Short mmCIF file of C-alpha atoms and ligand atoms in Angstrom, two decimals:
data_model
loop_
_atom_site.label_atom_id
_atom_site.label_comp_id
_atom_site.label_asym_id
_atom_site.label_seq_id
_atom_site.Cartn_x
_atom_site.Cartn_y
_atom_site.Cartn_z
CA MET A 8 84.66 88.89 42.22
CA ASP A 9 82.69 85.62 42.17
CA LEU A 10 83.32 83.38 45.15
CA PRO A 11 85.07 80.12 44.23
CA PHE A 12 83.23 76.80 44.38
CA ALA A 13 83.39 74.91 47.69
CA GLU A 14 81.93 71.74 49.21
CA SER A 15 78.32 71.80 50.40
CA TRP A 16 79.34 70.25 53.75
CA LYS A 17 81.91 70.57 56.49
CA ILE A 18 83.81 67.78 58.27
CA LYS A 19 82.70 66.54 61.70
CA MET A 20 84.75 63.37 62.10
CA ILE A 21 88.09 62.30 60.67
CA GLU A 22 89.95 59.03 60.16
CA PRO A 23 93.77 59.09 60.08
CA ILE A 24 95.55 57.73 57.02
CA ARG A 25 99.18 56.73 56.82
CA LYS A 26 102.03 57.32 54.40
CA SER A 27 104.67 54.69 53.68
CA THR A 28 108.05 54.47 51.99
CA ARG A 29 108.67 53.13 48.53
CA ILE A 30 110.77 50.31 50.00
CA GLN A 31 107.84 49.24 52.20
CA ARG A 32 105.46 49.37 49.26
CA GLU A 33 107.78 47.29 47.08
CA GLN A 34 107.75 44.61 49.76
CA TRP A 35 103.99 44.73 50.43
CA LEU A 36 103.12 44.60 46.76
CA LYS A 37 105.45 41.69 46.11
CA GLU A 38 103.81 39.81 48.99
CA ALA A 39 100.42 40.65 47.44
CA GLY A 40 101.43 39.03 44.13
CA TYR A 41 101.16 42.47 42.46
CA ASN A 42 97.41 42.33 42.99
CA VAL A 43 96.22 45.47 44.80
CA PHE A 44 93.11 43.66 46.07
CA LYS A 45 95.45 41.62 48.25
CA LEU A 46 97.08 44.62 49.92
CA LYS A 47 96.17 45.43 53.50
CA ALA A 48 94.14 48.64 53.50
CA GLU A 49 96.42 50.04 56.21
CA HIS A 50 99.23 49.88 53.66
CA VAL A 51 97.34 52.23 51.35
CA TYR A 52 97.65 56.02 51.64
CA ILE A 53 94.81 57.15 49.35
CA ASP A 54 92.37 54.40 48.47
CA LEU A 55 90.65 54.70 45.10
CA ILE A 56 89.95 51.01 44.58
CA THR A 57 86.23 51.71 44.66
CA ASP A 58 83.56 54.28 45.48
CA SER A 59 81.38 51.44 46.77
CA GLY A 60 80.64 51.42 50.50
CA THR A 61 83.53 53.82 51.08
CA GLY A 62 81.65 57.12 51.27
CA ALA A 63 81.32 59.22 54.42
CA MET A 64 77.87 59.19 55.99
CA SER A 65 76.33 62.45 57.13
CA ASP A 66 75.46 63.39 60.71
CA ARG A 67 71.81 62.75 59.84
CA GLN A 68 72.67 59.25 58.64
CA TRP A 69 74.69 58.50 61.79
CA ALA A 70 71.85 59.83 63.94
CA SER A 71 69.36 57.60 62.12
CA LEU A 72 71.43 54.51 63.05
CA MET A 73 70.52 55.06 66.70
CA ILE A 74 66.83 54.74 66.03
CA GLY A 75 67.01 51.71 63.77
CA ASP A 76 64.26 49.18 64.40
CA GLU A 77 65.80 45.70 64.49
CA SER A 78 62.50 43.79 64.52
CA TYR A 79 62.64 40.65 62.43
CA ALA A 80 59.35 41.43 60.70
CA GLY A 81 57.64 44.74 59.98
CA ALA A 82 60.46 47.01 61.22
CA THR A 83 59.72 50.76 61.01
CA SER A 84 63.14 51.11 59.35
CA PHE A 85 61.95 49.03 56.42
CA PHE A 86 58.88 51.21 55.96
CA LYS A 87 61.03 54.36 56.05
CA MET A 88 63.25 52.92 53.38
CA GLN A 89 60.31 51.74 51.29
CA GLU A 90 58.65 55.15 51.50
CA THR A 91 61.83 56.94 50.38
CA VAL A 92 62.42 54.54 47.49
CA ASN A 93 58.80 54.91 46.50
CA LYS A 94 59.00 58.72 46.56
CA ILE A 95 62.22 58.89 44.54
CA THR A 96 61.57 56.13 41.99
CA GLY A 97 57.81 55.66 41.89
CA PHE A 98 58.25 51.92 42.51
CA LYS A 99 55.72 50.40 44.87
CA TYR A 100 57.33 47.09 45.79
CA VAL A 101 60.67 47.20 47.59
CA LEU A 102 62.70 44.17 48.60
CA PRO A 103 65.90 44.76 50.59
CA ALA A 104 69.09 42.83 49.82
CA HIS A 105 72.49 43.08 51.46
CA GLN A 106 74.13 44.65 48.40
CA GLY A 107 73.70 45.13 44.64
CA ARG A 108 74.87 41.72 43.51
CA ALA A 109 72.55 40.09 46.04
CA ALA A 110 69.62 41.98 44.53
CA GLU A 111 70.78 40.74 41.10
CA ASN A 112 71.04 37.19 42.41
CA VAL A 113 67.53 37.24 43.84
CA LEU A 114 65.86 38.78 40.79
CA PHE A 115 67.86 36.93 38.13
CA SER A 116 67.15 33.62 39.88
CA CYS A 117 63.53 34.30 39.04
CA LEU A 118 63.91 35.73 35.55
CA VAL A 119 67.02 34.43 33.77
CA LYS A 120 67.04 30.92 32.29
CA GLU A 121 69.66 28.89 30.42
CA GLY A 122 70.01 30.08 26.82
CA ASP A 123 68.48 33.51 27.49
CA TYR A 124 69.87 36.78 26.15
CA VAL A 125 70.01 39.90 28.32
CA PRO A 126 70.86 42.98 26.25
CA GLY A 127 72.01 46.22 27.85
CA ASN A 128 74.80 48.79 28.07
CA SER A 129 78.08 47.33 29.39
CA GLN A 130 76.61 45.11 32.10
CA PHE A 131 78.73 45.40 35.27
CA ASP A 132 80.91 42.37 36.06
CA THR A 133 78.67 40.95 38.81
CA THR A 134 75.61 41.53 36.60
CA LYS A 135 77.33 39.71 33.78
CA GLY A 136 78.42 37.02 36.23
CA HIS A 137 74.83 36.47 37.36
CA ILE A 138 73.72 36.19 33.74
CA GLU A 139 76.57 33.96 32.52
CA SER A 140 76.52 31.67 35.55
CA ARG A 141 72.94 30.82 34.54
CA LYS A 142 74.26 29.88 31.08
CA ALA A 143 72.64 32.93 29.55
CA PHE A 144 74.30 35.66 27.46
CA ALA A 145 74.86 39.31 28.36
CA VAL A 146 74.80 41.29 25.11
CA ASP A 147 76.56 44.64 25.23
CA CYS A 148 74.69 47.22 23.14
CA THR A 149 76.63 50.32 24.29
CA ILE A 150 77.23 52.93 21.57
CA ASP A 151 80.53 52.33 19.71
CA GLU A 152 81.70 55.87 20.48
CA ALA A 153 82.16 54.88 24.14
CA ARG A 154 85.25 52.93 23.12
CA ASP A 155 87.08 55.99 21.80
CA THR A 156 88.37 57.59 24.99
CA GLN A 157 89.29 60.89 23.35
CA LEU A 158 85.84 61.57 21.92
CA GLU A 159 83.86 64.15 23.94
CA LEU A 160 80.20 63.16 24.08
CA PRO A 161 77.75 64.22 26.78
CA PHE A 162 76.08 60.80 27.10
CA LYS A 163 78.71 58.20 26.32
CA GLY A 164 76.90 55.56 28.40
CA ASN A 165 73.97 55.37 25.99
CA VAL A 166 72.44 52.24 24.53
CA ASP A 167 72.78 51.90 20.76
CA ILE A 168 69.12 51.58 19.78
CA GLN A 169 69.89 49.82 16.48
CA LYS A 170 72.07 47.23 18.18
CA LEU A 171 69.34 46.68 20.77
CA GLU A 172 66.65 46.29 18.12
CA LYS A 173 68.76 43.73 16.29
CA VAL A 174 69.10 41.61 19.45
CA LEU A 175 65.38 41.98 20.16
CA ILE A 176 64.55 40.73 16.67
CA GLU A 177 67.10 37.88 16.64
CA HIS A 178 66.43 36.51 20.12
CA ASN A 179 62.95 37.79 20.86
CA GLU A 180 61.61 34.71 22.66
CA LYS A 181 64.75 34.35 24.73
CA ILE A 182 64.88 37.83 26.24
CA PRO A 183 63.54 38.10 29.81
CA PHE A 184 64.31 41.85 30.13
CA ILE A 185 66.58 44.65 28.96
CA ILE A 186 69.04 46.08 31.50
CA VAL A 187 70.24 49.68 31.45
CA THR A 188 73.07 50.63 33.81
CA VAL A 189 72.89 54.22 35.02
CA THR A 190 75.54 55.56 35.03
CA ASN A 191 77.46 53.15 32.83
CA ASN A 192 80.31 52.17 35.15
CA THR A 193 82.32 49.99 32.78
CA ALA A 194 82.33 52.63 30.03
CA GLY A 195 83.79 55.13 32.49
CA GLY A 196 80.99 56.29 34.77
CA GLN A 197 79.35 57.72 31.67
CA PRO A 198 75.72 58.87 31.85
CA VAL A 199 72.72 57.78 29.80
CA SER A 200 70.48 60.56 28.48
CA MET A 201 66.76 60.85 29.23
CA GLN A 202 66.20 60.73 25.48
CA ASN A 203 68.02 57.41 25.29
CA LEU A 204 66.09 55.98 28.25
CA ARG A 205 62.88 57.05 26.51
CA GLU A 206 63.94 55.37 23.24
CA VAL A 207 64.90 52.13 25.03
CA SER A 208 61.53 52.13 26.77
CA LEU A 209 59.63 52.70 23.50
CA LEU A 210 61.50 49.89 21.78
CA ALA A 211 60.98 47.59 24.75
CA LYS A 212 57.24 48.28 24.66
CA LYS A 213 57.17 47.49 20.95
CA PHE A 214 58.67 44.07 21.71
CA ASN A 215 56.71 43.69 24.94
CA LYS A 216 59.85 43.39 27.09
CA PRO A 217 60.36 44.86 30.55
CA VAL A 218 63.25 47.23 31.29
CA LEU A 219 65.39 46.93 34.40
CA PHE A 220 67.72 49.70 35.57
CA ASP A 221 70.95 48.76 37.32
CA SER A 222 70.67 51.91 39.40
CA ALA A 223 73.85 51.94 41.50
CA ARG A 224 74.65 55.52 40.37
CA PHE A 225 71.26 56.75 39.21
CA ALA A 226 71.53 60.05 41.11
CA GLU A 227 74.81 60.90 39.40
CA ASN A 228 73.10 60.09 36.12
CA ALA A 229 70.30 62.52 37.00
CA TYR A 230 72.89 65.23 37.74
CA PHE A 231 74.36 64.85 34.25
CA ILE A 232 70.88 65.00 32.69
CA LYS A 233 70.26 68.25 34.56
CA VAL A 234 73.50 69.93 33.51
CA ARG A 235 73.93 68.45 30.03
CA GLU A 236 70.55 67.65 28.48
CA LYS A 237 68.31 70.30 26.94
CA GLY A 238 65.12 70.94 28.87
CA TYR A 239 66.28 69.74 32.30
CA ALA A 240 68.27 72.68 33.69
CA ASP A 241 65.33 73.95 35.74
CA LYS A 242 64.16 70.58 37.02
CA SER A 243 65.18 69.29 40.44
CA ILE A 244 67.24 66.10 40.73
CA LYS A 245 64.26 64.37 42.37
CA GLU A 246 62.00 65.35 39.46
CA ILE A 247 64.57 64.02 37.00
CA CYS A 248 64.90 60.75 38.95
CA ARG A 249 61.13 60.27 38.89
CA GLU A 250 61.08 60.80 35.15
CA MET A 251 64.02 58.44 34.57
CA PHE A 252 62.28 55.64 36.43
CA THR A 253 59.08 56.05 34.40
CA PHE A 254 61.09 54.36 31.64
CA ALA A 255 61.84 51.28 33.75
CA ASP A 256 59.74 48.46 35.15
CA GLY A 257 62.10 47.74 37.97
CA MET A 258 65.53 48.36 39.42
CA THR A 259 68.34 46.61 41.22
CA MET A 260 70.30 48.88 43.53
CA SER A 261 73.69 48.79 45.13
CA ALA A 262 73.03 51.32 47.89
CA LYS A 263 76.78 51.37 48.61
CA LYS A 264 77.12 53.96 45.86
CA ASP A 265 74.44 56.60 45.47
CA ALA A 266 72.71 55.95 48.82
CA ILE A 267 76.09 56.47 50.56
CA VAL A 268 75.89 53.57 53.00
CA ASN A 269 78.64 51.08 53.73
CA MET A 270 76.44 48.10 52.93
CA GLY A 271 72.97 47.64 51.48
CA GLY A 272 70.84 47.26 48.40
CA PHE A 273 67.38 46.45 47.14
CA ILE A 274 65.08 45.49 44.31
CA ALA A 275 62.17 47.81 43.51
CA THR A 276 59.47 47.36 40.91
CA ASN A 277 55.85 47.94 39.97
CA ILE A 278 55.49 44.45 38.49
CA GLU A 279 53.63 42.46 41.11
CA ASP A 280 54.68 39.13 39.56
CA TRP A 281 58.36 40.04 39.83
CA TYR A 282 57.88 41.00 43.46
CA ASP A 283 55.99 37.81 44.28
CA LEU A 284 58.68 35.65 42.71
CA ALA A 285 61.57 37.64 44.17
CA LYS A 286 60.06 37.57 47.66
CA ILE A 287 60.47 33.81 47.83
CA LYS A 288 64.06 33.80 46.55
CA GLY A 289 64.82 36.77 48.77
CA ILE A 290 63.70 34.90 51.87
CA VAL A 291 65.89 31.92 50.96
CA PHE A 292 69.03 33.88 50.02
CA GLU A 293 68.82 37.11 52.01
CA GLY A 294 66.26 37.09 54.80
CA TYR A 295 62.66 37.97 55.54
CA ILE A 296 61.08 40.50 53.16
CA THR A 297 61.31 43.47 55.53
CA TYR A 298 65.06 43.18 56.11
CA GLY A 299 66.62 41.02 53.34
CA GLY A 300 70.13 40.89 54.78
CA MET A 301 70.14 44.44 56.16
CA ASN A 302 70.09 45.74 59.72
CA GLY A 303 67.22 48.04 60.64
CA ARG A 304 69.72 50.80 61.38
CA ASP A 305 71.29 50.43 57.95
CA MET A 306 67.90 50.69 56.26
CA ASN A 307 67.40 53.97 58.16
CA ALA A 308 70.76 55.29 56.99
CA LEU A 309 69.99 54.16 53.45
CA ALA A 310 66.72 56.10 53.45
CA VAL A 311 68.45 59.28 54.65
CA GLY A 312 71.35 58.78 52.23
CA LEU A 313 69.06 58.40 49.25
CA ASP A 314 67.18 61.53 50.18
CA GLU A 315 70.37 63.58 50.67
CA ASN A 316 72.11 62.33 47.56
CA THR A 317 69.20 63.22 45.32
CA GLU A 318 69.78 66.88 46.20
CA PHE A 319 71.71 68.96 43.68
CA GLU A 320 74.33 70.46 46.03
CA ASN A 321 75.55 67.10 47.26
CA LEU A 322 75.93 65.75 43.72
CA GLU A 323 77.50 68.96 42.45
CA THR A 324 80.17 68.78 45.17
CA ARG A 325 80.94 65.23 44.18
CA ILE A 326 81.04 65.60 40.42
CA LYS A 327 83.05 68.82 40.64
CA GLN A 328 85.72 66.91 42.57
CA ILE A 329 86.02 64.43 39.72
CA GLU A 330 86.23 67.39 37.31
CA TYR A 331 88.90 68.97 39.51
CA LEU A 332 91.09 65.88 39.06
CA ALA A 333 90.30 65.75 35.34
CA ALA A 334 91.38 69.39 34.88
CA GLN A 335 94.80 68.58 36.38
CA LEU A 336 95.20 65.54 34.14
CA ASP A 337 94.36 67.77 31.17
CA GLU A 338 97.13 70.13 32.21
CA PHE A 339 99.58 67.21 32.37
CA LYS A 340 98.16 65.76 29.10
CA ILE A 341 97.39 62.39 30.72
CA PRO A 342 94.78 60.57 28.57
CA TYR A 343 91.57 59.36 30.23
CA GLN A 344 88.03 58.47 29.19
CA ARG A 345 86.58 61.84 28.17
CA PRO A 346 84.62 63.63 29.41
CA ALA A 347 85.23 62.77 33.08
CA GLY A 348 82.45 60.52 34.37
CA GLY A 349 80.44 60.47 37.55
CA HIS A 350 82.41 58.46 40.07
CA ALA A 351 85.87 57.95 38.72
CA ILE A 352 88.59 58.83 36.26
CA PHE A 353 89.49 56.03 33.88
CA ILE A 354 93.07 56.41 32.63
CA ASP A 355 93.61 55.01 29.14
CA ALA A 356 96.62 52.88 30.07
CA PRO A 357 97.74 51.68 26.59
CA LYS A 358 97.95 55.35 25.56
CA VAL A 359 100.23 56.05 28.53
CA LEU A 360 102.42 52.93 28.61
CA THR A 361 102.90 52.69 24.86
CA ASN A 362 105.97 50.44 25.28
CA VAL A 363 104.12 47.79 27.28
CA PRO A 364 102.51 45.20 24.97
CA LYS A 365 98.88 44.32 25.60
CA GLU A 366 99.89 40.77 26.53
CA GLU A 367 101.70 42.31 29.51
CA PHE A 368 98.63 44.20 30.79
CA PRO A 369 99.34 47.96 30.58
CA ALA A 370 96.55 49.02 32.98
CA GLN A 371 97.64 46.57 35.66
CA THR A 372 101.22 47.78 35.17
CA LEU A 373 100.07 51.38 35.64
CA THR A 374 98.09 50.39 38.74
CA VAL A 375 101.27 48.88 40.20
CA GLU A 376 103.37 51.92 39.25
CA LEU A 377 100.94 54.36 40.89
CA TYR A 378 100.89 52.38 44.11
CA LEU A 379 104.68 52.20 44.19
CA GLU A 380 104.93 55.91 43.44
CA ALA A 381 102.72 57.21 46.24
CA GLY A 382 100.73 54.46 47.98
CA ILE A 383 97.63 55.32 45.91
CA ARG A 384 95.47 52.30 45.13
CA GLY A 385 93.40 52.37 41.95
CA CYS A 386 92.27 49.26 40.14
CA GLU A 387 92.47 47.72 36.72
CA ILE A 388 89.27 47.70 34.69
CA GLY A 389 90.83 46.15 31.65
CA TYR A 390 92.29 43.06 30.09
CA ILE A 391 92.68 41.10 33.35
CA LEU A 392 89.19 41.96 34.59
CA ALA A 393 87.79 41.02 31.16
CA ASP A 394 88.60 37.35 31.92
CA ARG A 395 89.27 34.82 29.17
CA ASP A 396 86.81 34.02 26.43
CA PRO A 397 84.77 31.12 27.85
CA ILE A 398 85.11 29.10 24.62
CA THR A 399 88.57 29.86 23.21
CA ARG A 400 90.15 30.50 26.66
CA GLN A 401 92.12 33.34 25.06
CA ASN A 402 92.61 36.67 26.81
CA ARG A 403 90.12 39.28 25.64
CA PHE A 404 91.97 42.32 24.35
CA ASP A 405 89.08 43.83 22.43
CA GLY A 406 87.83 46.24 25.11
CA ASN A 407 89.45 49.21 26.84
CA ASP A 408 92.28 48.78 29.30
CA PHE A 409 91.72 51.28 32.08
CA LEU A 410 93.28 52.20 35.38
CA ARG A 411 90.21 53.32 37.33
CA LEU A 412 90.58 55.89 40.06
CA ALA A 413 87.24 55.72 41.86
CA ILE A 414 86.67 58.62 44.21
CA PRO A 415 84.73 57.78 47.40
CA ARG A 416 81.91 60.21 48.19
CA ARG A 417 82.61 62.99 50.73
CA THR A 418 85.82 61.24 51.85
CA TYR A 419 88.92 62.94 50.46
CA THR A 420 89.65 66.65 50.12
CA ASN A 421 90.99 68.40 47.06
CA ASN A 422 94.44 68.32 48.68
CA HIS A 423 94.31 64.55 48.31
CA ILE A 424 93.24 65.03 44.71
CA ASP A 425 96.34 67.22 44.17
CA VAL A 426 98.51 64.38 45.50
CA ILE A 427 96.83 61.91 43.15
CA ALA A 428 97.36 64.17 40.15
CA VAL A 429 101.05 64.79 40.89
CA ALA A 430 101.72 61.09 41.59
CA LEU A 431 100.21 60.27 38.23
CA LYS A 432 102.25 62.96 36.55
CA ASN A 433 105.44 61.52 38.04
CA VAL A 434 104.60 58.09 36.61
CA PHE A 435 103.56 59.71 33.33
CA ASP A 436 106.87 61.60 33.07
CA ARG A 437 108.83 58.35 33.20
CA ARG A 438 106.39 56.39 31.04
CA ASN A 439 108.87 55.77 28.23
CA SER A 440 111.24 53.99 30.59
CA ILE A 441 108.51 51.49 31.50
CA THR A 442 108.92 48.85 28.83
CA ARG A 443 107.81 45.67 30.53
CA GLY A 444 104.55 44.81 32.25
CA MET A 445 103.13 41.90 34.19
CA ALA A 446 102.71 38.16 33.66
CA ILE A 447 100.07 35.95 35.21
CA GLU A 448 101.39 33.23 37.53
CA TRP A 449 98.02 31.94 38.72
CA GLU A 450 94.44 32.84 37.88
CA ALA A 451 90.91 31.74 38.71
CA GLU A 452 88.52 30.79 35.93
CA LEU A 453 86.05 33.62 36.63
CA MET A 454 86.50 37.13 38.05
CA ARG A 455 90.22 36.46 38.06
CA HIS A 456 91.20 40.04 38.90
CA PHE A 457 90.27 39.58 42.56
CA THR A 458 92.67 36.72 43.20
CA VAL A 459 95.17 36.73 40.34
CA LYS A 460 98.87 36.28 41.19
CA LEU A 461 101.21 38.25 38.99
CA LYS A 462 104.89 38.82 38.52
CA ARG A 463 106.75 41.84 37.20
CA LEU A 464 108.63 41.26 33.98
N1 F0G B 508 76.09 47.43 39.34
C1 F0G B 508 77.05 48.36 39.16
C2 F0G B 508 76.92 49.33 38.03
C3 F0G B 508 78.16 48.39 40.01
O1 F0G B 508 79.10 49.30 39.80
C4 F0G B 508 78.25 47.46 41.07
C5 F0G B 508 79.37 47.46 41.98
C6 F0G B 508 77.20 46.53 41.23
C7 F0G B 508 76.14 46.55 40.35
C8 F0G B 508 77.21 45.50 42.33
O2 F0G B 508 76.95 46.09 43.54
O3 F0G B 508 79.02 45.79 44.93
O4 F0G B 508 76.80 46.30 45.97
O5 F0G B 508 77.23 44.09 44.99
N2 F0G B 508 80.43 48.10 41.76
C9 F0G B 508 81.58 48.27 42.64
C10 F0G B 508 82.64 49.03 41.90
C11 F0G B 508 82.03 47.07 43.33
O6 F0G B 508 83.77 49.11 42.44
O7 F0G B 508 82.40 49.56 40.82
P1 F0G B 508 77.54 45.53 44.93
#
């Protein structure tokens, strides 16, 4: 008999988590204005609000913290991090930043001007924010198939090459770079194929435009290339990463994801001009060029994390846990973005809460129901997060309305996953009795999901 699959690590340190009663949760959620971002974390049993900065570091990472070099300039920790980034990506210039959006802020300050167009595949909300706040336009060129949650495609995060070409022709002069997000978070943690990265790069070269990768989950993307794309089964994850980055001129990185640190990020590139410009902005916004908002010890942990998480076994353990949850949802017939992505399950809320009109935010309603059911905190990636159209000020209902269950790396066991699946099933079983959703009582103009106040209808 074949041995069953099991994690490629064992647990050395634990952190207690607490259950609560439904009555307590009703009260806490009401006080939080039905916005799960406003809940105290201690009032959450299983926290799936994000996989960002919430992973468990390894013993090697913890050990590396002790030998962090906290020198203001020229710290050995910086050089360790630079060497690792260089080895994995092939990029020579590395500029630390305290997290992904800080790296975006530094680089986009240099490259994005008013009236510019930045095409890509479903730019993440902070990426879009950094483009739109500079009065430029983020153009989403993701393949249309990504919108149909029930369609099974191996690389649903891909860029539609025709859409991209059209933007390149129409706005040629106004395009500072193309951005490809690997994996495509907003479309459901969906990967981008090597073939697609190659095609984007060829097209970019034709139009003489640089390509930037938003690389928060690049290692997970490499895993999917290995297991799903022809010709890569026998290549190592590190070989695949190197090849992926040959199709980019630079990257921004939120190290809180695939480098498995609690805080950190960087810009890396081979374009000397980009580095020279970004250095100056980096010093102003983040700190001197060899720390950029990071502690020496955290740069050490980042270097170790990147090295570990570009090994197959670590990624396989992670992605198989997402698949384990997906298999249970299949059994219960709960609809989600198919196939399961790299870091999360995205439940297709309007397909579950069919009686809740879109104006009453089905995904937010489902987020609330799941928390009330079992103290599990997911988050809405849907109509509230989409913000209003900046010109018409109408809600944008044209995208997907997801409840995202992001699974932190190396943090929960499959017993927790069983609890999540059953809690969802319980909500799913009473879905037809949920006929009303949420109404907005107060909202901010931008990124309203973080601070919105809601009421239950
Ligand atoms: N790019 C992608 C694709 C992301 O998913 C995120 C963050 C960022 C950039 C920004 O990085 O948080 O370090 O500033 N995503 C988190 C999430 C917050 O929950 O998906 P950051």
